[in-house]
mmCIF file with all atom_site columns, C-alpha atoms in Angstrom:
data_model
loop_
_atom_site.group_PDB
_atom_site.id
_atom_site.type_symbol
_atom_site.label_atom_id
_atom_site.label_alt_id
_atom_site.label_comp_id
_atom_site.label_asym_id
_atom_site.label_entity_id
_atom_site.label_seq_id
_atom_site.pdbx_PDB_ins_code
_atom_site.Cartn_x
_atom_site.Cartn_y
_atom_site.Cartn_z
_atom_site.occupancy
_atom_site.B_iso_or_equiv
_atom_site.pdbx_formal_charge
_atom_site.auth_seq_id
_atom_site.auth_comp_id
_atom_site.auth_asym_id
_atom_site.auth_atom_id
_atom_site.pdbx_PDB_model_num
ATOM 1  C CA . UNK J 1 1  ? 67.676 -66.671 10.541  1.00 0.00 ? 1  UNK J CA 1
ATOM 2  C CA . UNK J 1 2  ? 67.649 -69.710 8.214   1.00 0.00 ? 2  UNK J CA 1
ATOM 3  C CA . UNK J 1 3  ? 64.929 -72.316 8.536   1.00 0.00 ? 3  UNK J CA 1
ATOM 4  C CA . UNK J 1 4  ? 65.679 -76.034 8.852   1.00 0.00 ? 4  UNK J CA 1
ATOM 5  C CA . UNK J 1 5  ? 64.541 -76.522 5.232   1.00 0.00 ? 5  UNK J CA 1
ATOM 6  C CA . UNK J 1 6  ? 67.070 -73.953 4.008   1.00 0.00 ? 6  UNK J CA 1
ATOM 7  C CA . UNK J 1 7  ? 69.895 -75.735 5.879   1.00 0.00 ? 7  UNK J CA 1
ATOM 8  C CA . UNK J 1 8  ? 68.792 -79.309 5.133   1.00 0.00 ? 8  UNK J CA 1
ATOM 9  C CA . UNK J 1 9  ? 71.107 -79.789 2.147   1.00 0.00 ? 9  UNK J CA 1
ATOM 10 C CA . UNK J 1 10 ? 74.272 -78.086 3.456   1.00 0.00 ? 10 UNK J CA 1
ATOM 11 C CA . UNK J 1 11 ? 77.384 -80.241 3.156   1.00 0.00 ? 11 UNK J CA 1
ATOM 12 C CA . UNK J 1 12 ? 81.138 -79.867 2.725   1.00 0.00 ? 12 UNK J CA 1
ATOM 13 C CA . UNK J 1 13 ? 82.961 -80.770 -0.481  1.00 0.00 ? 13 UNK J CA 1
ATOM 14 C CA . UNK J 1 14 ? 86.277 -79.926 -2.105  1.00 0.00 ? 14 UNK J CA 1
ATOM 15 C CA . UNK J 1 15 ? 86.677 -77.792 -5.205  1.00 0.00 ? 15 UNK J CA 1
ATOM 16 C CA . UNK J 1 16 ? 88.679 -79.754 -7.772  1.00 0.00 ? 16 UNK J CA 1
ATOM 17 C CA . UNK J 1 17 ? 90.442 -78.737 -10.965 1.00 0.00 ? 17 UNK J CA 1
ATOM 18 C CA . UNK J 1 18 ? 89.009 -80.281 -14.152 1.00 0.00 ? 18 UNK J CA 1
ATOM 19 C CA . UNK J 1 19 ? 90.903 -79.129 -17.226 1.00 0.00 ? 19 UNK J CA 1
ATOM 20 C CA . UNK J 1 20 ? 91.036 -75.343 -17.152 1.00 0.00 ? 20 UNK J CA 1
ATOM 21 C CA . UNK J 1 21 ? 87.988 -75.076 -14.878 1.00 0.00 ? 21 UNK J CA 1
ATOM 22 C CA . UNK J 1 22 ? 87.049 -75.777 -11.293 1.00 0.00 ? 22 UNK J CA 1
ATOM 23 C CA . UNK J 1 23 ? 84.242 -78.105 -10.281 1.00 0.00 ? 23 UNK J CA 1
ATOM 24 C CA . UNK J 1 24 ? 82.450 -79.566 -7.286  1.00 0.00 ? 24 UNK J CA 1
ATOM 25 C CA . UNK J 1 25 ? 80.923 -83.013 -6.918  1.00 0.00 ? 25 UNK J CA 1
ATOM 26 C CA . UNK J 1 26 ? 77.244 -83.241 -6.057  1.00 0.00 ? 26 UNK J CA 1
ATOM 27 C CA . UNK J 1 27 ? 76.306 -86.159 -3.767  1.00 0.00 ? 27 UNK J CA 1
ATOM 28 C CA . UNK J 1 28 ? 74.068 -88.737 -5.474  1.00 0.00 ? 28 UNK J CA 1
ATOM 29 C CA . UNK J 1 29 ? 71.187 -88.339 -3.013  1.00 0.00 ? 29 UNK J CA 1
ATOM 30 C CA . UNK J 1 30 ? 70.987 -84.606 -3.783  1.00 0.00 ? 30 UNK J CA 1
ATOM 31 C CA . UNK J 1 31 ? 71.368 -85.136 -7.528  1.00 0.00 ? 31 UNK J CA 1
ATOM 32 C CA . UNK J 1 32 ? 68.544 -87.699 -7.428  1.00 0.00 ? 32 UNK J CA 1
ATOM 33 C CA . UNK J 1 33 ? 66.364 -85.441 -5.289  1.00 0.00 ? 33 UNK J CA 1
ATOM 34 C CA . UNK J 1 34 ? 66.681 -82.504 -7.679  1.00 0.00 ? 34 UNK J CA 1
ATOM 35 C CA . UNK J 1 35 ? 66.739 -84.464 -10.940 1.00 0.00 ? 35 UNK J CA 1
ATOM 36 C CA . UNK J 1 36 ? 70.358 -83.629 -11.804 1.00 0.00 ? 36 UNK J CA 1
ATOM 37 C CA . UNK J 1 37 ? 72.359 -86.108 -13.875 1.00 0.00 ? 37 UNK J CA 1
ATOM 38 C CA . UNK J 1 38 ? 75.445 -86.099 -16.078 1.00 0.00 ? 38 UNK J CA 1
ATOM 39 C CA . UNK J 1 39 ? 74.810 -83.494 -18.775 1.00 0.00 ? 39 UNK J CA 1
ATOM 40 C CA . UNK J 1 40 ? 72.056 -81.672 -16.866 1.00 0.00 ? 40 UNK J CA 1
ATOM 41 C CA . UNK J 1 41 ? 71.943 -77.908 -17.256 1.00 0.00 ? 41 UNK J CA 1
ATOM 42 C CA . UNK J 1 42 ? 72.411 -75.890 -14.058 1.00 0.00 ? 42 UNK J CA 1
ATOM 43 C CA . UNK J 1 43 ? 72.272 -72.186 -13.345 1.00 0.00 ? 43 UNK J CA 1
ATOM 44 C CA . UNK J 1 44 ? 75.303 -70.819 -11.503 1.00 0.00 ? 44 UNK J CA 1
ATOM 45 C CA . UNK J 1 45 ? 74.747 -67.496 -9.769  1.00 0.00 ? 45 UNK J CA 1
ATOM 46 C CA . UNK J 1 46 ? 76.715 -65.470 -7.262  1.00 0.00 ? 46 UNK J CA 1
ATOM 47 C CA . UNK J 1 47 ? 76.187 -62.615 -4.860  1.00 0.00 ? 47 UNK J CA 1
ATOM 48 C CA . UNK J 1 48 ? 78.034 -61.216 -1.841  1.00 0.00 ? 48 UNK J CA 1
ATOM 49 C CA . UNK J 1 49 ? 77.153 -64.337 0.168   1.00 0.00 ? 49 UNK J CA 1
ATOM 50 C CA . UNK J 1 50 ? 78.581 -66.918 -2.231  1.00 0.00 ? 50 UNK J CA 1
ATOM 51 C CA . UNK J 1 51 ? 78.125 -69.113 -5.290  1.00 0.00 ? 51 UNK J CA 1
ATOM 52 C CA . UNK J 1 52 ? 74.850 -70.960 -5.858  1.00 0.00 ? 52 UNK J CA 1
ATOM 53 C CA . UNK J 1 53 ? 74.014 -73.859 -8.181  1.00 0.00 ? 53 UNK J CA 1
ATOM 54 C CA . UNK J 1 54 ? 70.391 -74.481 -9.190  1.00 0.00 ? 54 UNK J CA 1
ATOM 55 C CA . UNK J 1 55 ? 69.026 -77.071 -11.651 1.00 0.00 ? 55 UNK J CA 1
ATOM 56 C CA . UNK J 1 56 ? 67.419 -75.652 -14.783 1.00 0.00 ? 56 UNK J CA 1
ATOM 57 C CA . UNK J 1 57 ? 63.943 -77.072 -15.271 1.00 0.00 ? 57 UNK J CA 1
ATOM 58 C CA . UNK J 1 58 ? 63.744 -78.909 -18.555 1.00 0.00 ? 58 UNK J CA 1
ATOM 59 C CA . UNK J 1 59 ? 61.091 -77.755 -21.011 1.00 0.00 ? 59 UNK J CA 1
ATOM 60 C CA . UNK J 1 60 ? 59.120 -80.826 -22.098 1.00 0.00 ? 60 UNK J CA 1
ATOM 61 C CA . UNK J 1 61 ? 59.161 -81.717 -25.786 1.00 0.00 ? 61 UNK J CA 1
ATOM 62 C CA . UNK J 1 62 ? 55.965 -81.882 -27.837 1.00 0.00 ? 62 UNK J CA 1
ATOM 63 C CA . UNK J 1 63 ? 56.293 -85.678 -27.875 1.00 0.00 ? 63 UNK J CA 1
ATOM 64 C CA . UNK J 1 64 ? 56.537 -85.769 -24.058 1.00 0.00 ? 64 UNK J CA 1
ATOM 65 C CA . UNK J 1 65 ? 53.446 -83.578 -23.734 1.00 0.00 ? 65 UNK J CA 1
ATOM 66 C CA . UNK J 1 66 ? 51.493 -85.596 -26.307 1.00 0.00 ? 66 UNK J CA 1
ATOM 67 C CA . UNK J 1 67 ? 52.346 -88.849 -24.502 1.00 0.00 ? 67 UNK J CA 1
ATOM 68 C CA . UNK J 1 68 ? 50.428 -87.550 -21.469 1.00 0.00 ? 68 UNK J CA 1
ATOM 69 C CA . UNK J 1 69 ? 47.129 -87.231 -23.361 1.00 0.00 ? 69 UNK J CA 1
ATOM 70 C CA . UNK J 1 70 ? 44.601 -89.866 -22.332 1.00 0.00 ? 70 UNK J CA 1
ATOM 71 C CA . UNK J 1 71 ? 40.902 -90.497 -22.919 1.00 0.00 ? 71 UNK J CA 1
ATOM 72 C CA . UNK J 1 72 ? 40.262 -89.074 -19.431 1.00 0.00 ? 72 UNK J CA 1
ATOM 73 C CA . UNK J 1 73 ? 41.955 -85.702 -19.948 1.00 0.00 ? 73 UNK J CA 1
ATOM 74 C CA . UNK J 1 74 ? 40.814 -84.861 -23.494 1.00 0.00 ? 74 UNK J CA 1
ATOM 75 C CA . UNK J 1 75 ? 38.283 -82.087 -23.928 1.00 0.00 ? 75 UNK J CA 1
ATOM 76 C CA . UNK J 1 76 ? 35.185 -82.672 -26.012 1.00 0.00 ? 76 UNK J CA 1
ATOM 77 C CA . UNK J 1 77 ? 34.748 -80.797 -29.275 1.00 0.00 ? 77 UNK J CA 1
ATOM 78 C CA . UNK J 1 78 ? 32.823 -77.551 -28.875 1.00 0.00 ? 78 UNK J CA 1
ATOM 79 C CA . UNK J 1 79 ? 30.392 -76.506 -31.607 1.00 0.00 ? 79 UNK J CA 1
ATOM 80 C CA . UNK J 1 80 ? 30.515 -72.740 -32.059 1.00 0.00 ? 80 UNK J CA 1
ATOM 81 C CA . UNK J 1 81 ? 27.885 -72.788 -34.775 1.00 0.00 ? 81 UNK J CA 1
ATOM 82 C CA . UNK J 1 82 ? 28.163 -71.584 -38.356 1.00 0.00 ? 82 UNK J CA 1
ATOM 83 C CA . UNK J 1 83 ? 30.702 -68.914 -39.352 1.00 0.00 ? 83 UNK J CA 1
ATOM 84 C CA . UNK J 1 84 ? 29.399 -65.359 -39.072 1.00 0.00 ? 84 UNK J CA 1
ATOM 85 C CA . UNK J 1 85 ? 30.534 -62.297 -40.993 1.00 0.00 ? 85 UNK J CA 1
ATOM 86 C CA . UNK J 1 86 ? 34.005 -62.856 -42.478 1.00 0.00 ? 86 UNK J CA 1
ATOM 87 C CA . UNK J 1 87 ? 34.830 -65.864 -40.235 1.00 0.00 ? 87 UNK J CA 1
ATOM 88 C CA . UNK J 1 88 ? 36.093 -68.970 -41.984 1.00 0.00 ? 88 UNK J CA 1
ATOM 89 C CA . UNK J 1 89 ? 36.227 -72.471 -40.489 1.00 0.00 ? 89 UNK J CA 1
#
């Protein structure tokens, strides 16, 4: 049996022809909720129960990750001592 959370986003829409393909419109409130916008990548999968559309999580760029670095979340430098054996630093 499905839980309320699994059924929360069920709605009816009409499949439409766009060029040589078929498409469905996603209501704005669901697109906003799941971070889907024009040009977003989605995964389309199918099984015996039907067709499923799931947003693909975007991999952050190096610039996006670097922009999140602050004084508060930087680690201090760790001194490992002088090189030993064939270590070079």
